[in-house]
Amino acid sequence: MRILVTGAGGFVGRNLVEELKRREIHEIYAGLYHEMVNYGSQVKIIPLNIMDSEQFRRVVYEIEPHCIINLAGQSYVGVAWDNPSETFQVNTLGTIKMIHVLSQEFRQVKLITIGSGEEYGLTGKSGRLLLEQDPCFPQNPYATSKLALGQVAVQYSCKEKLNIIHIRPFNHFGPGQMEGYVVSDFSSQIARIEKSLIPPVIRVGDLAVQRDFTDVRDVVKAYADLMEKKVDSGIYNVCSGTPRFIKDILNYLIESASVSVDVKIDEAKKRSSLVPIAVGSAEKLKKATGWRPQREFKESLAETLDWWRSRT
């Protein structure tokens, strides 16, 4: 297959390109907005801004991809609160622009859009495994932008008979993830504490919430499987199905530290969570592709911590 990965310079994009390279059967095009990434001779770099419909049209016309996966977007919840307009511009409008171009001229292309497990929002309070057909009540602008683009994707798929897959990945992490996410935030601080760069204290907010975590390398295998296999259009969760307390993640990382680390509750960071638990079911994905997570959770945590040690 000829595969175009937009947002290929991001954390997930880099991992997906490496996964596709390992499979050694695809012609890979990495769409980059402004990042400089060297993927080697197996990957062709394509300058691409998804907000530019004419540029996107030219790229698709030139490379004639069988599948496009859109990983370009704004993925930080905090940034979404600070700048919801830009978040919707990139996440929602950018994806809609792509869908519109494909519906007009490239109807044979499979498109994979990336949403978020956060789309379910308050429905997670039920404590049961969340299913694709469950109602969504997102609780921040980032999640709402993802829900909106997913709804348009599903609508276009039905109306125009396009093959569009909307994926809802739950929390994912791994080596190479920048700060701004819980596992990388904890790991980066511990790495700095071990080298005496900061005081031996981690200030935290609410550690009592439970979330569904999957190693990013397992997540991108799911993405690649959905590209390769003939699956019905629609929504697919990518998740482990296992709820994990944030406090347990922090405790494990602290136990792995080479020095003593104190934990202090920071009231400024502590927010009352409207969704104390959010965990998904990936049964639909498993039935469609056979995918299931392979990496052991604590090993993934250890590898993430070691990655931060290596760059601190």
Short mmCIF file of C-alpha atoms in Angstrom, two decimals:
data_model
loop_
_atom_site.label_atom_id
_atom_site.label_comp_id
_atom_site.label_asym_id
_atom_site.label_seq_id
_atom_site.Cartn_x
_atom_site.Cartn_y
_atom_site.Cartn_z
CA MET A 1 0.00 0.00 0.00
CA ARG A 2 0.94 3.62 -0.46
CA ILE A 3 0.30 5.25 2.90
CA LEU A 4 0.32 8.95 3.73
CA VAL A 5 0.85 9.76 7.42
CA THR A 6 0.01 13.37 8.22
CA GLY A 7 1.48 14.77 11.43
CA ALA A 8 4.30 12.26 11.02
CA GLY A 9 6.69 14.35 13.10
CA GLY A 10 4.73 13.99 16.34
CA PHE A 11 5.10 11.38 19.08
CA VAL A 12 2.52 8.98 17.65
CA GLY A 13 3.41 9.80 14.07
CA ARG A 14 7.06 8.87 14.55
CA ASN A 15 6.12 5.60 16.18
CA LEU A 16 3.63 4.77 13.43
CA VAL A 17 6.16 5.44 10.66
CA GLU A 18 8.65 3.15 12.42
CA GLU A 19 5.99 0.44 12.74
CA LEU A 20 5.15 0.69 9.04
CA LYS A 21 8.86 0.52 8.18
CA ARG A 22 9.21 -2.67 10.22
CA ARG A 23 6.43 -4.31 8.22
CA GLU A 24 8.52 -3.79 5.05
CA ILE A 25 5.58 -3.99 2.66
CA HIS A 26 4.38 -0.41 2.30
CA GLU A 27 5.39 2.72 0.40
CA ILE A 28 5.39 5.35 3.16
CA TYR A 29 4.92 9.10 2.80
CA ALA A 30 5.48 11.23 5.90
CA GLY A 31 3.54 14.49 5.85
CA LEU A 32 5.41 17.13 7.87
CA TYR A 33 4.32 20.69 8.60
CA HIS A 34 7.53 22.19 9.99
CA GLU A 35 9.37 19.34 11.75
CA MET A 36 12.69 17.96 10.49
CA VAL A 37 12.74 14.18 10.82
CA ASN A 38 15.10 11.73 9.12
CA TYR A 39 13.32 8.42 8.55
CA GLY A 40 15.87 7.02 6.15
CA SER A 41 15.47 6.03 2.52
CA GLN A 42 12.37 3.91 3.18
CA VAL A 43 10.22 6.99 3.79
CA LYS A 44 9.48 9.90 1.48
CA ILE A 45 9.08 13.28 3.22
CA ILE A 46 6.17 15.43 2.01
CA PRO A 47 5.76 19.07 3.19
CA LEU A 48 2.09 19.33 4.14
CA ASN A 49 -0.20 21.70 5.99
CA ILE A 50 -3.61 20.04 6.37
CA MET A 51 -5.26 23.47 6.61
CA ASP A 52 -4.25 24.13 2.98
CA SER A 53 -6.82 22.23 0.94
CA GLU A 54 -5.12 22.94 -2.40
CA GLN A 55 -1.79 21.66 -1.13
CA PHE A 56 -3.47 18.56 0.27
CA ARG A 57 -5.25 17.99 -3.05
CA ARG A 58 -1.96 18.24 -4.97
CA VAL A 59 -0.22 15.82 -2.60
CA VAL A 60 -2.97 13.22 -2.89
CA TYR A 61 -3.06 13.63 -6.68
CA GLU A 62 0.71 13.17 -6.94
CA ILE A 63 1.21 10.16 -4.67
CA GLU A 64 -2.17 8.43 -5.11
CA PRO A 65 -2.24 6.88 -1.61
CA HIS A 66 -4.36 3.86 -0.81
CA CYS A 67 -4.70 5.05 2.78
CA ILE A 68 -4.29 8.32 4.66
CA ILE A 69 -4.07 8.51 8.44
CA ASN A 70 -4.41 11.99 9.90
CA LEU A 71 -2.26 12.43 13.00
CA ALA A 72 -1.87 16.19 12.56
CA GLY A 73 -3.52 18.13 15.33
CA GLN A 74 -3.38 19.88 18.69
CA SER A 75 -3.28 17.24 21.44
CA TYR A 76 -2.81 19.13 24.72
CA VAL A 77 -5.90 19.63 26.89
CA GLY A 78 -4.35 22.65 28.62
CA VAL A 79 -3.63 24.35 25.29
CA ALA A 80 -7.19 23.62 24.20
CA TRP A 81 -8.54 25.48 27.24
CA ASP A 82 -6.21 28.41 26.53
CA ASN A 83 -6.91 28.48 22.81
CA PRO A 84 -10.07 26.54 21.90
CA SER A 85 -10.44 28.35 18.59
CA GLU A 86 -7.08 27.18 17.26
CA THR A 87 -7.71 23.67 18.59
CA PHE A 88 -10.96 23.45 16.64
CA GLN A 89 -9.34 24.98 13.57
CA VAL A 90 -6.66 22.30 13.39
CA ASN A 91 -8.39 19.26 14.87
CA THR A 92 -11.88 19.68 13.49
CA LEU A 93 -11.77 22.02 10.51
CA GLY A 94 -8.45 20.61 9.26
CA THR A 95 -9.85 17.09 9.18
CA ILE A 96 -13.12 18.24 7.60
CA LYS A 97 -11.15 19.95 4.83
CA MET A 98 -9.37 16.66 4.10
CA ILE A 99 -12.63 14.69 4.07
CA HIS A 100 -14.22 17.19 1.70
CA VAL A 101 -11.34 16.95 -0.79
CA LEU A 102 -11.46 13.16 -0.71
CA SER A 103 -15.24 13.11 -1.17
CA GLN A 104 -14.92 15.27 -4.28
CA GLU A 105 -11.98 13.67 -6.09
CA PHE A 106 -10.45 10.67 -4.30
CA ARG A 107 -13.34 8.54 -3.12
CA GLN A 108 -11.35 5.30 -3.28
CA VAL A 109 -8.88 6.40 -0.55
CA LYS A 110 -9.29 4.94 2.93
CA LEU A 111 -9.09 7.68 5.56
CA ILE A 112 -8.30 7.10 9.22
CA THR A 113 -9.11 9.96 11.58
CA ILE A 114 -7.86 10.07 15.15
CA GLY A 115 -10.19 10.99 17.98
CA SER A 116 -9.77 10.33 21.69
CA GLY A 117 -11.18 8.22 24.50
CA GLU A 118 -11.89 11.58 26.13
CA GLU A 119 -14.81 11.96 23.75
CA TYR A 120 -16.87 9.77 26.09
CA GLY A 121 -16.44 12.23 28.96
CA LEU A 122 -19.06 11.85 31.69
CA THR A 123 -20.17 8.45 30.37
CA GLY A 124 -16.99 7.08 31.93
CA LYS A 125 -18.51 7.62 35.38
CA SER A 126 -20.45 4.39 34.91
CA GLY A 127 -17.20 2.51 35.60
CA ARG A 128 -17.94 -0.10 32.93
CA LEU A 129 -15.98 -0.67 29.74
CA LEU A 130 -16.93 2.05 27.27
CA LEU A 131 -18.22 0.92 23.88
CA GLU A 132 -18.19 2.75 20.56
CA GLN A 133 -21.96 3.17 20.59
CA ASP A 134 -22.04 4.77 24.05
CA PRO A 135 -23.12 8.43 24.26
CA CYS A 136 -20.39 11.06 24.47
CA PHE A 137 -20.35 13.99 26.90
CA PRO A 138 -16.83 15.49 26.51
CA GLN A 139 -15.58 17.71 29.31
CA ASN A 140 -12.94 19.89 27.64
CA PRO A 141 -12.47 21.69 24.29
CA TYR A 142 -9.88 19.18 23.09
CA ALA A 143 -12.26 16.24 23.54
CA THR A 144 -15.11 18.21 21.99
CA SER A 145 -12.99 19.02 18.92
CA LYS A 146 -12.27 15.31 18.49
CA LEU A 147 -15.91 14.33 18.90
CA ALA A 148 -16.94 16.93 16.33
CA LEU A 149 -14.48 15.74 13.70
CA GLY A 150 -15.46 12.13 14.35
CA GLN A 151 -19.13 12.89 13.89
CA VAL A 152 -18.49 14.63 10.57
CA ALA A 153 -16.30 11.71 9.49
CA VAL A 154 -19.07 9.23 10.23
CA GLN A 155 -21.65 11.42 8.48
CA TYR A 156 -19.54 11.76 5.32
CA SER A 157 -18.79 8.05 5.36
CA CYS A 158 -22.51 7.24 5.37
CA LYS A 159 -23.62 9.93 2.92
CA GLU A 160 -20.79 9.63 0.39
CA LYS A 161 -20.07 5.91 0.87
CA LEU A 162 -16.44 6.62 1.83
CA ASN A 163 -14.21 4.24 3.77
CA ILE A 164 -13.50 6.34 6.88
CA ILE A 165 -12.31 4.85 10.16
CA HIS A 166 -12.51 7.05 13.27
CA ILE A 167 -10.26 5.78 16.06
CA ARG A 168 -10.69 6.63 19.72
CA PRO A 169 -7.38 5.90 21.44
CA PHE A 170 -7.41 6.06 25.23
CA ASN A 171 -4.32 7.22 27.18
CA HIS A 172 -1.07 6.15 25.55
CA PHE A 173 2.55 6.73 26.49
CA GLY A 174 6.06 5.46 25.91
CA PRO A 175 9.67 6.45 25.24
CA GLY A 176 9.84 9.69 23.31
CA GLN A 177 6.69 11.28 24.68
CA MET A 178 7.18 14.91 25.62
CA GLU A 179 6.00 16.50 28.87
CA GLY A 180 2.37 17.45 29.22
CA TYR A 181 1.11 13.92 29.84
CA VAL A 182 1.00 12.16 33.16
CA VAL A 183 3.56 9.35 32.64
CA SER A 184 6.09 11.57 30.87
CA ASP A 185 5.61 14.32 33.47
CA PHE A 186 6.34 11.95 36.36
CA SER A 187 9.24 10.29 34.53
CA SER A 188 10.91 13.53 33.51
CA GLN A 189 10.79 14.89 37.07
CA ILE A 190 12.25 11.72 38.55
CA ALA A 191 15.05 11.76 35.99
CA ARG A 192 15.91 15.35 36.98
CA ILE A 193 15.69 14.55 40.68
CA GLU A 194 18.13 11.66 40.24
CA LYS A 195 20.65 14.09 38.74
CA SER A 196 20.02 16.71 41.46
CA LEU A 197 18.68 19.19 38.93
CA ILE A 198 15.53 19.85 40.95
CA PRO A 199 14.51 19.25 44.59
CA PRO A 200 13.42 15.67 45.41
CA VAL A 201 9.72 16.56 45.47
CA ILE A 202 6.94 15.85 42.98
CA ARG A 203 3.92 18.08 43.38
CA VAL A 204 0.72 16.44 42.24
CA GLY A 205 -2.98 17.03 41.93
CA ASP A 206 -5.64 14.31 42.00
CA LEU A 207 -4.06 10.84 42.12
CA ALA A 208 -7.31 8.97 42.77
CA VAL A 209 -8.58 8.93 39.18
CA GLN A 210 -8.35 5.77 37.07
CA ARG A 211 -7.47 5.75 33.40
CA ASP A 212 -6.88 3.21 30.63
CA PHE A 213 -3.21 3.21 29.47
CA THR A 214 -1.62 1.48 26.48
CA ASP A 215 1.97 1.59 25.22
CA VAL A 216 2.14 3.77 22.09
CA ARG A 217 3.92 0.96 20.24
CA ASP A 218 0.87 -1.24 20.73
CA VAL A 219 -1.40 1.65 19.73
CA VAL A 220 0.33 2.18 16.38
CA LYS A 221 0.14 -1.55 15.66
CA ALA A 222 -3.64 -1.16 15.92
CA TYR A 223 -3.50 1.76 13.50
CA ALA A 224 -1.41 -0.24 11.03
CA ASP A 225 -3.72 -3.24 11.31
CA LEU A 226 -6.73 -1.04 10.54
CA MET A 227 -4.92 0.25 7.46
CA GLU A 228 -4.02 -3.18 6.14
CA LYS A 229 -7.22 -5.06 6.82
CA LYS A 230 -10.55 -4.54 5.11
CA VAL A 231 -12.76 -3.28 7.92
CA ASP A 232 -16.11 -1.55 7.98
CA SER A 233 -16.23 2.22 8.27
CA GLY A 234 -17.06 3.50 11.72
CA ILE A 235 -15.62 4.11 15.17
CA TYR A 236 -13.04 1.84 16.86
CA ASN A 237 -11.63 2.11 20.38
CA VAL A 238 -7.93 1.44 20.96
CA CYS A 239 -7.35 0.68 24.63
CA SER A 240 -6.24 -1.93 27.15
CA GLY A 241 -9.52 -2.45 28.98
CA THR A 242 -7.67 -2.13 32.30
CA PRO A 243 -8.23 0.84 34.66
CA ARG A 244 -5.13 2.05 36.49
CA PHE A 245 -4.91 4.51 39.37
CA ILE A 246 -2.63 7.47 38.69
CA LYS A 247 -1.25 7.04 42.23
CA ASP A 248 -0.12 3.48 41.38
CA ILE A 249 1.74 4.72 38.32
CA LEU A 250 3.52 7.36 40.38
CA ASN A 251 4.34 4.88 43.15
CA TYR A 252 5.90 2.44 40.70
CA LEU A 253 8.06 5.12 39.10
CA ILE A 254 9.18 6.40 42.51
CA GLU A 255 10.07 2.86 43.56
CA SER A 256 12.22 2.66 40.42
CA ALA A 257 14.09 5.84 41.29
CA SER A 258 17.68 5.68 42.53
CA VAL A 259 17.01 8.34 45.18
CA SER A 260 14.26 9.13 47.66
CA VAL A 261 11.37 11.17 46.25
CA ASP A 262 8.65 12.91 48.24
CA VAL A 263 5.13 13.52 46.99
CA LYS A 264 3.25 16.65 47.98
CA ILE A 265 -0.31 17.57 47.10
CA ASP A 266 -0.47 20.89 45.28
CA GLU A 267 -3.89 22.47 45.68
CA ALA A 268 -3.23 24.50 42.53
CA LYS A 269 -2.91 21.26 40.58
CA LYS A 270 -5.73 19.49 42.37
CA ARG A 271 -8.97 19.70 40.44
CA SER A 272 -12.14 17.85 41.29
CA SER A 273 -12.47 15.28 38.51
CA LEU A 274 -15.92 14.90 37.02
CA VAL A 275 -14.77 11.59 35.55
CA PRO A 276 -13.05 9.53 38.27
CA ILE A 277 -12.72 6.49 35.99
CA ALA A 278 -12.54 6.02 32.23
CA VAL A 279 -11.78 2.62 30.70
CA GLY A 280 -12.64 1.30 27.27
CA SER A 281 -13.41 -1.91 25.44
CA ALA A 282 -11.43 -2.79 22.31
CA GLU A 283 -13.53 -5.86 21.47
CA LYS A 284 -14.77 -4.35 18.21
CA LEU A 285 -11.19 -3.74 17.09
CA LYS A 286 -10.09 -7.20 18.18
CA LYS A 287 -12.87 -8.85 16.21
CA ALA A 288 -12.09 -6.80 13.12
CA THR A 289 -8.29 -7.18 13.13
CA GLY A 290 -7.19 -9.62 15.84
CA TRP A 291 -5.28 -6.83 17.61
CA ARG A 292 -4.58 -6.90 21.32
CA PRO A 293 -1.95 -5.13 23.48
CA GLN A 294 1.32 -7.05 23.73
CA ARG A 295 3.61 -4.97 25.94
CA GLU A 296 3.72 -5.40 29.72
CA PHE A 297 2.62 -2.21 31.46
CA LYS A 298 5.38 -1.91 34.06
CA GLU A 299 8.06 -2.61 31.46
CA SER A 300 6.67 0.23 29.36
CA LEU A 301 6.80 2.53 32.40
CA ALA A 302 10.41 1.53 33.04
CA GLU A 303 11.38 2.15 29.41
CA THR A 304 9.76 5.58 29.51
CA LEU A 305 11.66 6.48 32.68
CA ASP A 306 14.92 5.23 31.15
CA TRP A 307 14.30 7.33 28.05
CA TRP A 308 14.00 10.44 30.18
CA ARG A 309 17.15 9.46 32.09
CA SER A 310 19.02 9.20 28.79
CA ARG A 311 18.11 12.72 27.72
CA THR A 312 18.36 14.51 31.10
#
